[in-house]
mmCIF file of C-alpha atoms in Angstrom:
data_model
loop_
_atom_site.group_PDB
_atom_site.id
_atom_site.type_symbol
_atom_site.label_atom_id
_atom_site.label_comp_id
_atom_site.label_asym_id
_atom_site.label_seq_id
_atom_site.Cartn_x
_atom_site.Cartn_y
_atom_site.Cartn_z
ATOM 1 C CA TRP A 131 158.094 102.117 42.063
ATOM 2 C CA ARG A 132 155.738 105.072 42.395
ATOM 3 C CA ALA A 133 153.082 103.265 40.377
ATOM 4 C CA GLN A 134 153.471 100.189 42.550
ATOM 5 C CA GLN A 135 153.261 102.333 45.681
ATOM 6 C CA GLY A 136 150.107 103.991 44.393
ATOM 7 C CA LEU A 137 148.554 100.634 43.622
ATOM 8 C CA MET A 138 149.430 99.365 47.095
ATOM 9 C CA ILE A 139 147.908 102.425 48.756
ATOM 10 C CA THR A 140 144.808 102.140 46.570
ATOM 11 C CA GLY A 141 144.535 98.440 47.465
ATOM 12 C CA LEU A 142 144.899 99.133 51.171
ATOM 13 C CA VAL A 143 142.263 101.866 51.038
ATOM 14 C CA GLY A 144 139.932 99.544 49.147
ATOM 15 C CA LEU A 145 140.533 96.804 51.683
ATOM 16 C CA LEU A 146 139.824 99.149 54.569
ATOM 17 C CA VAL A 147 136.662 100.398 52.862
ATOM 18 C CA SER A 148 135.548 96.797 52.248
ATOM 19 C CA MET A 149 136.218 95.867 55.864
ATOM 20 C CA LEU A 150 134.280 98.912 57.042
ATOM 21 C CA VAL A 151 131.324 98.060 54.806
ATOM 22 C CA ALA A 152 131.418 94.443 55.964
ATOM 23 C CA TYR A 153 131.497 95.591 59.601
ATOM 24 C CA VAL A 154 128.522 97.930 59.105
ATOM 25 C CA VAL A 155 126.549 95.179 57.353
ATOM 26 C CA ALA A 156 127.438 92.679 60.080
ATOM 27 C CA ILE A 157 126.361 95.107 62.801
ATOM 28 C CA GLY A 158 123.152 95.809 60.909
ATOM 29 C CA LEU A 159 122.372 92.105 60.797
ATOM 30 C CA SER A 160 123.660 91.014 64.211
ATOM 31 C CA ARG A 161 121.837 93.626 66.286
ATOM 32 C CA PRO A 162 118.322 92.666 65.132
ATOM 33 C CA ILE A 163 119.175 88.999 65.569
ATOM 34 C CA GLN A 164 120.493 89.752 69.054
ATOM 35 C CA HIS A 165 117.313 91.683 69.909
ATOM 36 C CA LEU A 166 115.231 88.761 68.656
ATOM 37 C CA ALA A 167 117.216 86.270 70.739
ATOM 38 C CA GLU A 168 116.983 88.493 73.844
ATOM 39 C CA ALA A 169 113.217 88.863 73.435
ATOM 40 C CA ALA A 170 112.793 85.106 73.044
ATOM 41 C CA HIS A 171 114.929 84.475 76.146
ATOM 42 C CA ALA A 172 112.942 87.053 78.178
ATOM 43 C CA MET A 173 109.626 85.496 77.156
ATOM 44 C CA ARG A 174 110.885 82.048 78.054
ATOM 45 C CA GLY A 175 111.677 83.474 81.488
ATOM 46 C CA GLY A 176 108.108 84.735 81.927
ATOM 47 C CA ASP A 177 108.337 88.307 80.614
ATOM 48 C CA LEU A 178 105.454 88.077 78.151
ATOM 49 C CA ALA A 179 105.430 91.841 77.603
ATOM 50 C CA ARG A 180 108.896 91.798 75.974
ATOM 51 C CA ARG A 181 109.105 92.803 72.314
ATOM 52 C CA THR A 182 111.957 92.913 69.785
ATOM 53 C CA GLY A 183 111.436 96.533 68.725
ATOM 54 C CA ILE A 184 112.835 95.677 65.268
ATOM 55 C CA ASP A 185 111.614 98.252 62.727
ATOM 56 C CA ARG A 186 113.135 97.542 59.327
ATOM 57 C CA GLY A 187 111.901 97.170 55.791
ATOM 58 C CA ASP A 188 113.717 93.926 55.015
ATOM 59 C CA GLU A 189 113.189 90.264 55.897
ATOM 60 C CA LEU A 190 114.560 90.771 59.420
ATOM 61 C CA GLY A 191 111.965 93.475 59.963
ATOM 62 C CA GLN A 192 109.217 91.107 58.818
ATOM 63 C CA LEU A 193 110.543 88.445 61.187
ATOM 64 C CA GLY A 194 110.645 90.911 64.088
ATOM 65 C CA ARG A 195 107.099 92.121 63.469
ATOM 66 C CA ALA A 196 105.830 88.556 63.190
ATOM 67 C CA PHE A 197 107.537 87.690 66.491
ATOM 68 C CA ASP A 198 106.049 90.745 68.220
ATOM 69 C CA GLU A 199 102.545 89.935 66.938
ATOM 70 C CA MET A 200 102.901 86.349 68.142
ATOM 71 C CA ALA A 201 104.162 87.565 71.536
ATOM 72 C CA ALA A 202 101.221 89.980 71.918
ATOM 73 C CA SER A 203 98.732 87.241 71.037
ATOM 74 C CA LEU A 204 100.371 84.848 73.503
ATOM 75 C CA GLN A 205 100.356 87.461 76.271
ATOM 76 C CA GLN A 206 96.664 88.173 75.703
ATOM 77 C CA HIS A 207 95.831 84.452 75.737
ATOM 78 C CA VAL A 208 97.787 83.798 78.946
ATOM 79 C CA GLU A 209 96.219 86.793 80.705
ATOM 80 C CA GLU A 210 92.753 85.583 79.723
ATOM 81 C CA VAL A 211 93.503 82.074 81.037
ATOM 82 C CA GLN A 212 94.795 83.555 84.293
ATOM 83 C CA ARG A 213 91.672 85.712 84.623
ATOM 84 C CA LEU A 214 89.361 82.762 84.043
ATOM 85 C CA ALA A 215 91.257 80.709 86.631
ATOM 86 C CA VAL A 216 90.334 83.156 89.417
ATOM 87 C CA THR A 217 86.924 84.361 88.209
ATOM 88 C CA ASP A 218 83.504 82.856 88.762
ATOM 89 C CA PRO A 219 82.138 82.304 85.223
ATOM 90 C CA LEU A 220 78.510 83.087 86.119
ATOM 91 C CA THR A 221 78.808 86.282 88.160
ATOM 92 C CA GLY A 222 82.215 87.605 87.112
ATOM 93 C CA LEU A 223 83.276 87.961 90.774
ATOM 94 C CA TYR A 224 86.485 86.453 92.090
ATOM 95 C CA ASN A 225 86.113 82.753 92.893
ATOM 96 C CA ARG A 226 86.986 80.936 96.110
ATOM 97 C CA ARG A 227 90.592 80.399 95.069
ATOM 98 C CA ARG A 228 91.213 84.109 94.504
ATOM 99 C CA PHE A 229 89.221 84.920 97.648
ATOM 100 C CA GLY A 230 91.684 82.918 99.748
ATOM 101 C CA ASP A 231 94.674 84.630 98.134
ATOM 102 C CA GLU A 232 93.181 88.101 98.605
ATOM 103 C CA LEU A 233 92.180 87.462 102.225
ATOM 104 C CA ARG A 234 95.659 86.221 103.142
ATOM 105 C CA ARG A 235 97.239 89.209 101.386
ATOM 106 C CA GLU A 236 94.980 91.680 103.185
ATOM 107 C CA LEU A 237 95.669 89.954 106.500
ATOM 108 C CA ARG A 238 99.420 90.357 105.984
ATOM 109 C CA ARG A 239 98.914 94.034 105.187
ATOM 110 C CA ALA A 240 96.655 94.556 108.232
ATOM 111 C CA LYS A 241 99.206 92.881 110.537
ATOM 112 C CA ARG A 242 102.056 94.898 109.074
ATOM 113 C CA PHE A 243 100.330 98.270 109.422
ATOM 114 C CA ARG A 244 98.256 97.320 112.477
ATOM 115 C CA ASP A 245 95.117 98.200 110.598
ATOM 116 C CA GLY A 246 91.569 96.898 110.806
ATOM 117 C CA LEU A 247 90.129 94.271 108.496
ATOM 118 C CA CYS A 248 86.631 92.799 108.336
ATOM 119 C CA LEU A 249 85.009 89.976 106.441
ATOM 120 C CA LEU A 250 81.375 89.620 105.374
ATOM 121 C CA PHE A 251 79.909 86.177 104.727
ATOM 122 C CA ILE A 252 76.616 86.354 102.805
ATOM 123 C CA ASP A 253 74.118 83.579 102.149
ATOM 124 C CA ILE A 254 70.856 83.734 100.153
ATOM 125 C CA ASP A 255 67.963 82.568 102.315
ATOM 126 C CA HIS A 256 66.079 79.484 101.059
ATOM 127 C CA PHE A 257 67.865 79.537 97.710
ATOM 128 C CA LYS A 258 66.907 75.916 97.026
ATOM 129 C CA ARG A 259 63.278 77.015 97.096
ATOM 130 C CA VAL A 260 64.023 79.567 94.359
ATOM 131 C CA ASN A 261 65.444 76.843 92.125
ATOM 132 C CA ASP A 262 62.615 74.444 92.907
ATOM 133 C CA ASP A 263 59.814 76.962 92.352
ATOM 134 C CA HIS A 264 61.211 79.001 89.451
ATOM 135 C CA GLY A 265 63.913 76.858 87.820
ATOM 136 C CA HIS A 266 67.682 77.034 87.724
ATOM 137 C CA ASP A 267 67.740 79.738 85.040
ATOM 138 C CA VAL A 268 65.940 82.100 87.413
ATOM 139 C CA GLY A 269 68.276 80.939 90.177
ATOM 140 C CA ASP A 270 71.238 81.981 88.007
ATOM 141 C CA GLU A 271 69.610 85.370 87.401
ATOM 142 C CA VAL A 272 69.295 85.830 91.164
ATOM 143 C CA LEU A 273 72.984 85.048 91.656
ATOM 144 C CA VAL A 274 74.033 87.479 88.915
ATOM 145 C CA ALA A 275 71.758 90.203 90.312
ATOM 146 C CA LEU A 276 73.186 89.785 93.802
ATOM 147 C CA ALA A 277 76.724 89.943 92.447
ATOM 148 C CA GLU A 278 75.962 93.231 90.667
ATOM 149 C CA LEU A 279 74.363 94.624 93.798
ATOM 150 C CA LEU A 280 77.442 93.715 95.834
ATOM 151 C CA ARG A 281 79.712 95.496 93.343
ATOM 152 C CA ASP A 282 77.572 98.623 93.577
ATOM 153 C CA SER A 283 77.390 98.515 97.388
ATOM 154 C CA VAL A 284 81.106 98.362 98.286
ATOM 155 C CA ARG A 285 84.186 100.502 97.753
ATOM 156 C CA ASN A 286 86.790 99.981 95.030
ATOM 157 C CA VAL A 287 89.252 98.640 97.611
ATOM 158 C CA ASP A 288 86.757 96.032 98.869
ATOM 159 C CA VAL A 289 86.808 92.549 97.354
ATOM 160 C CA PRO A 290 83.447 90.840 96.674
ATOM 161 C CA CYS A 291 83.699 87.129 95.855
ATOM 162 C CA ARG A 292 81.448 84.166 95.177
ATOM 163 C CA LEU A 293 82.529 81.241 97.316
ATOM 164 C CA GLY A 294 80.204 78.761 95.631
ATOM 165 C CA GLY A 295 76.497 78.017 95.348
ATOM 166 C CA GLU A 296 74.561 80.846 97.000
ATOM 167 C CA GLU A 297 77.456 81.846 99.298
ATOM 168 C CA PHE A 298 79.267 85.157 98.833
ATOM 169 C CA ALA A 299 81.914 87.022 100.810
ATOM 170 C CA VAL A 300 83.277 90.567 100.859
ATOM 171 C CA ILE A 301 86.736 91.490 102.170
ATOM 172 C CA LEU A 302 86.701 94.961 103.746
ATOM 173 C CA PRO A 303 90.212 96.387 104.288
ATOM 174 C CA ALA A 304 90.779 99.180 106.812
ATOM 175 C CA THR A 305 87.284 98.708 108.263
ATOM 176 C CA THR A 306 86.069 98.511 111.863
ATOM 177 C CA LEU A 307 83.474 96.048 113.117
ATOM 178 C CA GLY A 308 80.863 98.799 113.411
ATOM 179 C CA GLU A 309 81.497 99.994 109.862
ATOM 180 C CA ALA A 310 81.359 96.443 108.497
ATOM 181 C CA THR A 311 78.089 95.762 110.328
ATOM 182 C CA ALA A 312 76.608 98.907 108.798
ATOM 183 C CA VAL A 313 77.708 97.761 105.335
ATOM 184 C CA ALA A 314 76.141 94.334 105.899
ATOM 185 C CA ASP A 315 72.859 95.894 107.054
ATOM 186 C CA ARG A 316 72.769 98.246 104.087
ATOM 187 C CA ILE A 317 73.330 95.363 101.653
ATOM 188 C CA ARG A 318 70.720 93.230 103.405
ATOM 189 C CA GLU A 319 68.113 95.999 103.282
ATOM 190 C CA THR A 320 68.863 96.814 99.634
ATOM 191 C CA VAL A 321 68.507 93.178 98.593
ATOM 192 C CA GLU A 322 65.231 92.838 100.462
ATOM 193 C CA ALA A 323 63.808 95.938 98.750
ATOM 194 C CA THR A 324 65.050 95.172 95.233
ATOM 195 C CA PRO A 325 63.159 92.808 92.893
ATOM 196 C CA VAL A 326 65.515 90.496 91.006
ATOM 197 C CA ALA A 327 65.199 88.332 87.902
ATOM 198 C CA GLY A 328 62.641 88.757 85.172
ATOM 199 C CA LYS A 329 59.626 87.826 87.303
ATOM 200 C CA GLY A 330 60.159 90.572 89.876
ATOM 201 C CA LEU A 331 61.210 87.971 92.422
ATOM 202 C CA LYS A 332 62.325 89.227 95.826
ATOM 203 C CA ILE A 333 64.884 87.455 97.974
ATOM 204 C CA THR A 334 66.492 87.991 101.356
ATOM 205 C CA ILE A 335 69.998 87.318 102.588
ATOM 206 C CA SER A 336 71.701 86.615 105.887
ATOM 207 C CA ALA A 337 75.137 88.054 106.614
ATOM 208 C CA GLY A 338 77.798 87.347 109.173
ATOM 209 C CA VAL A 339 80.605 89.743 110.109
ATOM 210 C CA SER A 340 84.027 88.948 111.556
ATOM 211 C CA ALA A 341 86.823 91.360 112.406
ATOM 212 C CA PHE A 342 90.607 91.147 112.632
ATOM 213 C CA PRO A 343 92.114 90.827 115.183
ATOM 214 C CA ALA A 344 89.183 90.578 117.607
ATOM 215 C CA ASP A 345 87.722 87.431 116.017
ATOM 216 C CA GLY A 346 91.005 85.876 114.931
ATOM 217 C CA ASP A 347 94.222 86.516 113.028
ATOM 218 C CA ASP A 348 93.924 83.605 110.581
ATOM 219 C CA ASP A 349 91.941 83.496 107.322
ATOM 220 C CA GLU A 350 90.205 80.191 108.135
ATOM 221 C CA VAL A 351 89.262 81.343 111.613
ATOM 222 C CA LEU A 352 87.790 84.598 110.296
ATOM 223 C CA LEU A 353 85.785 82.749 107.657
ATOM 224 C CA LYS A 354 84.388 80.261 110.185
#
């Protein structure tokens, strides 16, 4: 009877130990799989920065690292596509689509905080003549040079954009009409005094200034 009792106790202990080992192994396998499934679900929902965080030396670790590398590559690709969708490919400035979004956003902020907002509209004078006399490659150099000059002439909070062709715009948050006019004059004078393109070509620009709310409280009205 005592021998049978000892065998039963030994069997029960062995069973408990086996169950404990099986539980630990199951937890060790299920948690990485759960993390992988959660990361995949988050990415499907738009969270491209989500990673599994699996750091193991077995096959599950290899799978987790491969997933994280794929997710990082996908995030980088999507961000690049999004950047190209709102960026002018020649000058690197925001394009007309992003300009509209930024102007509407700044208008909402100005209305909310009752702050000033101004808009510069810039046009290169006789740009067709530049293309006709010097070629379109020189015309592109002029556009790139003007874009760089605009970046250097405005604050970090200002938003220079290329609307298309030889037309540019600059959104000036928290700016009065007098301040915006001074900015426009400074840009105009700098452009006139600065040779552009490889042939030392000089150009001039014309600039218009509108102010919120004096000239309108709508993005289309301000641009017109």
